[in-house]
Coordinates of C-alpha atoms in Angstrom, one line a residue:
M25 CA 159.3 -98.1 75.7
D26 CA 161.8 -97.7 72.8
D27 CA 160.4 -94.3 72.0
G28 CA 160.8 -93.1 75.6
S29 CA 157.1 -93.3 76.4
I30 CA 155.9 -94.9 79.6
V31 CA 153.2 -97.6 79.8
I32 CA 151.5 -98.5 83.1
A33 CA 150.6 -102.2 83.6
R34 CA 147.7 -103.1 86.1
I35 CA 147.2 -106.6 87.3
P36 CA 144.0 -107.1 89.4
N37 CA 144.1 -108.3 93.0
P38 CA 142.4 -111.7 93.0
N39 CA 140.0 -110.4 95.7
A40 CA 138.9 -107.4 93.6
G41 CA 135.9 -109.1 92.0
P42 CA 134.8 -111.7 89.5
P43 CA 137.3 -112.8 86.8
F44 CA 137.0 -111.1 83.4
K45 CA 134.0 -108.9 84.5
T46 CA 136.0 -106.8 86.8
T47 CA 138.7 -106.0 84.2
A48 CA 136.3 -105.7 81.3
S49 CA 134.1 -103.2 83.2
E50 CA 137.0 -101.1 84.4
V51 CA 138.3 -100.8 80.8
A52 CA 134.9 -100.0 79.4
T53 CA 134.2 -97.4 82.1
M54 CA 137.5 -95.7 81.5
D55 CA 136.8 -95.5 77.8
F56 CA 133.4 -94.1 78.4
A57 CA 134.7 -91.4 80.8
R58 CA 137.4 -90.5 78.3
T59 CA 135.6 -90.6 75.0
V60 CA 132.0 -89.7 75.9
L61 CA 132.3 -87.5 79.0
E62 CA 135.7 -86.1 77.9
I63 CA 137.2 -86.4 81.3
P64 CA 141.0 -86.7 81.3
V65 CA 141.6 -90.5 81.8
P66 CA 144.6 -92.5 80.7
K67 CA 144.0 -94.3 77.5
V68 CA 143.9 -98.1 77.6
L69 CA 146.3 -99.5 75.0
S70 CA 145.7 -103.2 75.5
W71 CA 144.0 -105.4 78.0
S72 CA 143.1 -109.0 78.7
G73 CA 140.2 -110.3 80.8
E74 CA 141.6 -113.9 80.6
A75 CA 144.5 -115.3 82.5
K76 CA 145.4 -117.7 79.7
N77 CA 148.1 -115.5 78.2
P78 CA 151.9 -115.2 78.5
V79 CA 151.4 -113.0 81.5
E80 CA 149.3 -115.7 83.2
S81 CA 147.0 -113.0 84.6
E82 CA 144.4 -110.5 83.5
Y83 CA 146.0 -107.2 82.8
I84 CA 145.5 -103.6 81.6
L85 CA 148.1 -101.7 79.7
M86 CA 147.5 -97.9 79.7
E87 CA 149.2 -94.6 79.1
E88 CA 150.9 -93.0 82.0
A89 CA 148.8 -90.4 83.7
T90 CA 150.0 -87.0 82.7
G91 CA 151.0 -84.4 85.3
N92 CA 152.1 -84.9 88.9
Q93 CA 150.2 -86.9 91.5
L94 CA 148.3 -84.5 93.7
G95 CA 148.9 -86.5 96.8
E96 CA 152.6 -85.8 96.7
N97 CA 152.3 -82.0 96.9
W98 CA 148.7 -81.1 98.0
D99 CA 149.9 -79.6 101.3
E100 CA 152.4 -77.3 99.5
I101 CA 150.0 -75.9 96.9
E102 CA 148.8 -72.3 97.4
L103 CA 145.2 -71.9 98.2
H104 CA 144.3 -70.0 95.0
D105 CA 145.6 -73.0 93.0
K106 CA 143.7 -75.5 95.2
L107 CA 140.5 -73.5 94.4
K108 CA 141.2 -74.0 90.6
I109 CA 141.4 -77.8 91.3
V110 CA 138.1 -77.6 93.1
D111 CA 136.6 -75.9 90.0
D112 CA 137.8 -78.8 87.9
I113 CA 136.2 -81.3 90.3
V114 CA 132.9 -79.5 90.1
A115 CA 133.1 -79.5 86.3
F116 CA 133.7 -83.2 86.3
E117 CA 130.6 -83.8 88.5
T118 CA 128.6 -81.6 86.1
K119 CA 129.6 -84.1 83.3
F120 CA 128.5 -87.1 85.4
L121 CA 125.2 -85.4 86.1
S122 CA 124.6 -84.5 82.4
F123 CA 122.9 -87.8 81.6
S124 CA 121.5 -90.9 83.3
F125 CA 121.0 -94.5 82.2
S126 CA 117.9 -96.7 82.1
R127 CA 119.4 -99.4 84.4
Y128 CA 121.6 -99.8 87.4
G129 CA 124.7 -102.0 86.9
N130 CA 128.2 -102.0 85.5
L131 CA 129.4 -100.8 82.1
Y132 CA 130.9 -103.2 79.6
F133 CA 131.7 -103.0 75.9
A134 CA 129.0 -104.4 73.7
N135 CA 131.6 -106.6 72.1
D136 CA 132.2 -108.3 75.5
A137 CA 128.5 -108.7 76.3
F138 CA 127.4 -111.9 78.1
P139 CA 124.1 -113.2 79.3
G140 CA 122.4 -110.6 81.6
C141 CA 123.7 -107.6 79.8
E142 CA 121.3 -105.0 78.3
K143 CA 121.6 -102.1 75.9
A144 CA 123.1 -99.0 77.5
E145 CA 120.3 -96.5 77.0
I146 CA 121.0 -93.0 78.2
V147 CA 118.9 -89.9 78.8
G148 CA 120.2 -86.4 79.2
N149 CA 121.8 -83.4 77.6
L150 CA 123.9 -85.3 75.0
P151 CA 123.5 -85.1 71.2
Q152 CA 121.6 -87.9 69.6
S153 CA 124.7 -88.9 67.7
V154 CA 126.5 -89.5 71.1
K155 CA 123.5 -91.5 72.4
D156 CA 123.7 -93.7 69.4
V157 CA 127.4 -94.3 69.9
V158 CA 126.8 -95.2 73.5
E159 CA 124.0 -97.6 72.7
N160 CA 126.0 -99.3 70.0
R161 CA 129.3 -99.4 71.9
F162 CA 128.3 -100.1 75.5
V163 CA 126.0 -102.3 77.6
I164 CA 124.9 -102.4 81.2
G165 CA 125.4 -105.7 82.9
P166 CA 125.7 -107.4 86.3
V167 CA 127.7 -105.6 89.0
V168 CA 131.3 -106.6 89.9
D169 CA 130.9 -105.4 93.5
R170 CA 132.9 -107.8 95.6
G171 CA 130.0 -108.1 98.0
F172 CA 128.1 -110.1 95.3
W173 CA 131.0 -112.4 94.6
H174 CA 132.8 -112.9 97.9
Q175 CA 133.4 -116.5 99.1
E176 CA 130.6 -118.9 98.3
R177 CA 128.5 -116.0 96.8
A178 CA 130.4 -116.4 93.6
A179 CA 128.7 -119.7 93.0
M180 CA 125.3 -118.8 94.3
N181 CA 122.3 -117.9 92.1
L182 CA 122.0 -114.3 93.1
D183 CA 120.4 -111.2 91.6
R184 CA 123.4 -109.2 90.5
G185 CA 121.5 -106.8 88.2
P186 CA 121.2 -104.9 86.1
W187 CA 118.2 -103.4 87.9
E188 CA 115.4 -101.2 86.7
R189 CA 114.6 -99.8 90.2
A190 CA 117.0 -98.6 92.9
Q191 CA 115.0 -100.5 95.5
D192 CA 115.6 -103.7 93.7
Y193 CA 119.3 -103.2 94.1
L194 CA 118.9 -102.7 97.8
R195 CA 116.7 -105.8 98.0
A196 CA 119.3 -107.8 96.2
I197 CA 121.9 -106.9 98.9
A198 CA 119.6 -108.0 101.7
Q199 CA 118.5 -111.2 100.0
R200 CA 122.1 -112.1 99.1
E201 CA 123.3 -111.8 102.7
I202 CA 120.3 -113.7 104.2
A203 CA 120.9 -116.5 101.7
W204 CA 124.6 -116.7 102.4
I205 CA 124.3 -116.5 106.2
S206 CA 121.5 -119.1 106.2
N207 CA 123.7 -121.5 104.2
Y208 CA 127.2 -120.9 105.2
A209 CA 127.6 -118.8 108.4
V210 CA 128.7 -120.8 111.5
Q211 CA 128.5 -119.3 115.0
K212 CA 131.8 -117.7 115.8
P213 CA 133.9 -118.6 118.9
L214 CA 134.6 -116.1 121.6
G215 CA 138.0 -114.3 121.5
G216 CA 140.1 -112.6 118.9
L217 CA 142.1 -109.5 118.4
F218 CA 139.1 -107.5 119.5
A219 CA 136.0 -108.1 121.6
V220 CA 133.1 -109.6 119.5
S221 CA 129.5 -109.1 120.7
E222 CA 127.1 -112.0 121.0
A223 CA 125.0 -110.6 118.1
Q224 CA 128.1 -110.5 115.9
R225 CA 128.7 -114.2 116.6
T226 CA 125.1 -115.3 116.0
P227 CA 123.8 -115.9 112.5
D228 CA 120.1 -115.3 113.5
A229 CA 120.9 -111.8 114.8
H230 CA 122.2 -110.8 111.4
I231 CA 119.3 -112.3 109.5
T232 CA 116.9 -110.5 111.8
L233 CA 118.5 -107.1 110.9
Y234 CA 118.4 -107.8 107.2
K235 CA 114.7 -108.6 107.4
K236 CA 114.2 -105.2 109.1
F237 CA 116.3 -103.7 106.2
L238 CA 113.9 -105.4 103.7
D239 CA 111.0 -103.8 105.5
V240 CA 112.2 -100.2 104.9
I241 CA 113.9 -100.6 101.5
E242 CA 110.8 -99.5 99.5
Y243 CA 110.7 -96.2 101.5
L244 CA 114.3 -95.5 102.3
L245 CA 115.4 -93.6 99.2
P246 CA 114.0 -90.4 97.8
E247 CA 112.1 -90.4 94.5
G248 CA 112.6 -89.1 91.0
D249 CA 115.9 -87.7 89.7
Q250 CA 117.7 -88.0 93.0
I251 CA 117.9 -91.8 92.5
R252 CA 118.4 -91.9 88.7
P253 CA 121.1 -94.4 87.4
T254 CA 124.3 -92.3 87.3
L255 CA 127.9 -93.1 86.6
W256 CA 130.1 -91.7 89.3
H257 CA 133.7 -91.7 90.5
W258 CA 133.2 -91.6 94.2
D259 CA 136.9 -91.8 95.2
I260 CA 138.1 -88.3 94.2
H261 CA 141.0 -87.7 96.5
A262 CA 144.5 -86.5 96.1
P263 CA 146.2 -89.9 95.2
N264 CA 143.8 -90.4 92.3
I265 CA 144.3 -86.9 90.8
F266 CA 147.2 -85.7 88.6
V267 CA 147.7 -82.0 88.0
H268 CA 149.8 -79.7 85.9
K269 CA 149.9 -76.0 86.4
D270 CA 147.0 -76.0 88.9
R271 CA 144.7 -78.0 86.5
I272 CA 143.6 -81.6 86.7
T273 CA 145.3 -83.6 83.9
S274 CA 144.3 -87.2 84.8
L275 CA 141.7 -88.9 87.1
I276 CA 142.6 -92.6 87.8
D277 CA 141.3 -95.6 89.8
W278 CA 138.0 -96.4 88.0
Q279 CA 137.7 -100.0 89.2
D280 CA 134.8 -99.4 91.6
A281 CA 132.9 -97.0 89.4
W282 CA 129.5 -98.2 88.4
V283 CA 126.0 -96.9 87.3
G284 CA 124.2 -96.6 90.7
P285 CA 121.5 -94.6 92.3
L286 CA 122.7 -91.0 92.4
F287 CA 121.5 -90.5 96.0
L288 CA 123.9 -93.3 97.1
Q289 CA 126.7 -92.4 94.7
A290 CA 126.9 -88.7 95.6
R291 CA 129.3 -87.6 98.3
R292 CA 131.6 -84.7 98.9
P293 CA 135.1 -85.5 97.4
R294 CA 137.5 -86.4 100.2
L295 CA 139.7 -83.6 98.9
V296 CA 137.3 -81.0 100.3
D297 CA 135.5 -82.9 103.1
Y298 CA 135.8 -81.1 106.4
N299 CA 133.7 -81.6 109.5
G300 CA 135.1 -78.9 111.8
E301 CA 133.8 -75.3 112.5
L302 CA 133.9 -73.1 109.4
M303 CA 136.3 -70.2 109.6
L304 CA 136.5 -68.3 106.3
K305 CA 139.2 -65.8 107.4
L306 CA 141.9 -65.5 109.9
P307 CA 140.8 -64.1 113.3
K308 CA 142.0 -60.8 114.5
S309 CA 144.0 -62.6 117.2
Y310 CA 146.0 -64.5 114.7
D311 CA 148.8 -61.9 114.4
V312 CA 149.5 -62.0 118.2
L313 CA 149.6 -65.8 118.5
E314 CA 153.1 -66.9 119.5
D315 CA 152.7 -70.6 119.3
D316 CA 153.7 -71.7 115.7
D317 CA 151.7 -74.9 116.0
E318 CA 148.5 -73.0 116.9
K319 CA 149.0 -70.6 114.0
M320 CA 149.4 -73.5 111.7
R321 CA 146.2 -75.1 113.1
V322 CA 144.3 -71.9 112.5
R323 CA 145.6 -71.5 109.0
T324 CA 144.7 -75.1 108.2
Q325 CA 141.2 -74.6 109.6
V326 CA 140.7 -71.5 107.4
E327 CA 142.0 -73.2 104.3
K328 CA 139.8 -76.3 104.7
S329 CA 136.8 -74.1 105.5
I330 CA 137.3 -72.1 102.3
L331 CA 137.8 -75.2 100.2
L332 CA 134.6 -76.7 101.5
W333 CA 132.6 -73.5 101.3
T334 CA 133.8 -72.9 97.7
Y335 CA 132.8 -76.5 96.7
E336 CA 129.4 -76.3 98.3
T337 CA 128.7 -72.8 96.9
E338 CA 129.7 -73.8 93.3
T339 CA 127.8 -77.1 93.6
K340 CA 124.6 -75.3 94.7
N341 CA 124.9 -72.9 91.7
V342 CA 126.0 -75.4 89.1
N343 CA 124.8 -78.8 90.3
P344 CA 121.7 -78.0 92.4
I345 CA 120.5 -81.6 92.5
L346 CA 123.8 -82.7 94.0
H347 CA 123.6 -80.0 96.6
D348 CA 120.0 -81.0 97.5
I349 CA 121.1 -84.6 97.9
L350 CA 124.0 -83.7 100.2
Q351 CA 121.7 -81.6 102.3
A352 CA 118.7 -84.0 102.4
D353 CA 117.2 -85.0 105.7
Q354 CA 119.1 -88.0 107.2
A355 CA 121.1 -88.4 104.0
R356 CA 124.1 -89.7 105.8
T357 CA 122.1 -92.3 107.8
R358 CA 120.3 -93.5 104.7
R359 CA 123.6 -93.9 102.7
D360 CA 125.4 -95.5 105.7
T361 CA 122.7 -98.0 106.1
V362 CA 123.3 -99.3 102.6
D363 CA 127.1 -99.1 103.0
F364 CA 127.0 -101.1 106.3
S365 CA 124.6 -103.7 104.9
A366 CA 127.3 -105.0 102.5
N367 CA 128.6 -107.9 104.7
T368 CA 127.9 -107.7 108.4
W369 CA 129.1 -111.2 109.1
D370 CA 132.7 -110.6 108.0
G371 CA 132.4 -106.9 108.8
D372 CA 130.5 -105.5 111.7
I373 CA 126.9 -105.8 112.7
I374 CA 126.8 -102.8 115.2
P375 CA 127.0 -99.9 112.8
F376 CA 124.4 -101.5 110.5
R377 CA 122.1 -101.9 113.5
Q378 CA 122.8 -98.4 114.7
C379 CA 121.7 -97.1 111.3
L380 CA 118.5 -99.0 111.4
I381 CA 117.8 -97.7 114.9
R382 CA 118.4 -94.2 113.7
I383 CA 116.0 -94.8 110.8
A384 CA 113.3 -95.9 113.2
R385 CA 113.9 -92.8 115.4
H386 CA 113.9 -90.3 112.6
W387 CA 111.4 -91.9 110.3
N388 CA 109.3 -88.8 110.1
E389 CA 112.2 -87.0 108.5
I390 CA 112.6 -89.8 105.9
N391 CA 109.1 -90.7 105.0
T392 CA 105.8 -89.1 106.1
K393 CA 103.5 -91.2 104.0
I394 CA 103.4 -94.4 106.2
P395 CA 104.2 -95.3 109.8
C396 CA 107.7 -96.7 110.3
P397 CA 107.7 -100.4 109.3
I398 CA 110.3 -101.4 111.9
E399 CA 110.8 -101.0 115.6
F400 CA 113.3 -102.0 118.3
T401 CA 112.2 -103.1 121.8
D402 CA 113.7 -101.7 124.9
E403 CA 115.6 -105.0 125.4
E404 CA 117.1 -104.8 121.9
L405 CA 118.2 -101.2 122.5
K406 CA 119.8 -102.1 125.8
A407 CA 121.7 -104.9 124.2
H408 CA 122.8 -102.6 121.4
L409 CA 124.2 -100.1 123.9
Q410 CA 126.1 -102.9 125.7
D411 CA 127.5 -104.1 122.4
G412 CA 128.5 -100.6 121.5
E413 CA 130.8 -100.2 124.5
G414 CA 133.3 -102.7 123.1
W415 CA 132.7 -101.5 119.6
N416 CA 133.6 -97.9 120.6
E417 CA 136.9 -99.2 122.0
N418 CA 137.6 -100.8 118.7
A419 CA 136.6 -97.7 116.8
D420 CA 138.9 -95.6 119.0
F421 CA 141.7 -98.0 118.2
W422 CA 141.3 -97.6 114.5
D423 CA 140.8 -93.8 114.8
S424 CA 144.2 -93.7 116.6
L425 CA 145.7 -95.4 113.5
Q426 CA 144.3 -92.8 111.1
G427 CA 146.9 -92.0 108.5
F428 CA 148.9 -95.1 109.5
V429 CA 146.6 -98.1 108.9
H430 CA 143.2 -97.8 107.4
R431 CA 140.2 -99.9 108.7
D432 CA 140.4 -102.0 105.6
G433 CA 144.0 -102.9 106.4
W434 CA 145.6 -100.7 103.8
T435 CA 148.9 -99.0 104.7
S436 CA 151.6 -97.3 102.7
N437 CA 154.8 -99.1 101.6
E438 CA 156.9 -97.1 104.1
N439 CA 154.6 -98.0 107.0
Y440 CA 154.1 -101.7 106.1
E441 CA 156.8 -103.3 108.2
H442 CA 155.9 -101.1 111.2
A443 CA 152.2 -102.0 110.9
L444 CA 153.0 -105.7 110.5
E445 CA 155.1 -105.6 113.7
M446 CA 152.3 -103.8 115.6
F447 CA 149.7 -106.5 114.6
A448 CA 152.2 -109.2 115.4
E449 CA 152.5 -107.9 118.9
L450 CA 148.7 -107.8 119.2
R451 CA 148.6 -111.4 117.9
D452 CA 151.0 -112.5 120.6
Q453 CA 148.9 -110.9 123.3
G454 CA 145.8 -112.6 121.9
L455 CA 147.5 -116.1 121.9
Q456 CA 148.6 -115.7 125.5
S457 CA 145.1 -114.9 126.7
L458 CA 143.2 -117.7 124.9
S459 CA 143.1 -121.5 125.1
G460 CA 141.4 -124.5 123.6
E461 CA 139.4 -124.2 120.4
E462 CA 139.2 -120.4 120.7
R463 CA 143.0 -120.2 120.6
V464 CA 143.2 -122.6 117.6
A465 CA 140.7 -120.5 115.7
F466 CA 142.4 -117.3 116.6
E467 CA 145.8 -118.7 115.6
K468 CA 144.5 -119.7 112.2
N469 CA 142.8 -116.4 111.5
T470 CA 145.8 -114.3 112.4
R471 CA 148.6 -116.1 110.6
W472 CA 149.0 -113.1 108.3
A473 CA 150.4 -111.2 111.3
V474 CA 153.1 -113.8 112.1
R475 CA 156.5 -112.2 113.0
K476 CA 159.2 -112.6 110.4
S477 CA 162.1 -114.9 111.6

């Protein structure tokens, strides 16, 4: 700008979600987080939810995030400074937990309300004056989650919220997918970049699983405050955090933030997530290690252990409800079931079925009030194991690309050309091994990986 200030412009990806609603909700959510929760979020200067403007696109103009992006120097930061950043994250989560809404859905400005929006009523440790501002300034409306708007779903008469009960949200997912698969899914041909199971190719197999999902929905989640409607930023990791002098100065990327069931929203920030063995101090043998790589591995294990232990200890003391959720019986399985239910037809049926099998096996840990409403026959379990053999190979493939290409196809700018070349080679191999209609379908679906001339 003429005064030396920097303005950031964001133009939404066409696949991000429904026009207007996606942009309008992101702007309202950022404003809510900045003004009501007092979380450091860049201020939106101007925005448009319509494409009929000189830019010919929806857009958001906002202040530049202050500080340095944590992803650029996280590995170089001293441990004591990393622990201060963890303190800030716990403090942010305390603010998210300080109140709840009366409905589940996406936030919008009241001035942008449209049919289906309701008053944003909140409950919690906020002054009445703040509650009045929220109710006058914001509304809760339908979700912008891409799963409710992808492909023909955008034109379907679906229940997109807002919902009064968490179970109604889960039921809307299942009913949405059953309706879409029943009307639009066509059995897939054999062949492709990776092996596809018979169940993956068959619409009825997906519908059968969604009906099982419907049978457990009413009993899958805990009760009370653990499922209260809560605004949450679930993607707290280094690239979305800016810091200055070991303190967080900005938290960005609010596009997917919504008011959802706390039990499904809550998860450890990726910044502190660690699944290895905890080691809170260097072992006595450390000083005599001669291999530099081994010494680095041990130091890294100790540091990650301390970060996770600190986060969990502070969370238990300051945000006990969050700690209880993270430690709940079969919490991961219950959350994964909902995550994998999003779109099995274009995604993968096997992890969704695996979650439902685990629910049936561990039902007594989830709900002791009634017998498990679903079961899997020996034949179904055998078929699942056979399908899983090919799926594990695919999973191993993606695991081998960790840090290079993500499962959703994302890669960094510096890795883009290399990644495209790799998938182009895989495409060539697939074309050589297929023929007839299978080859035609595969060629069409993989044109994005065509080699550059």
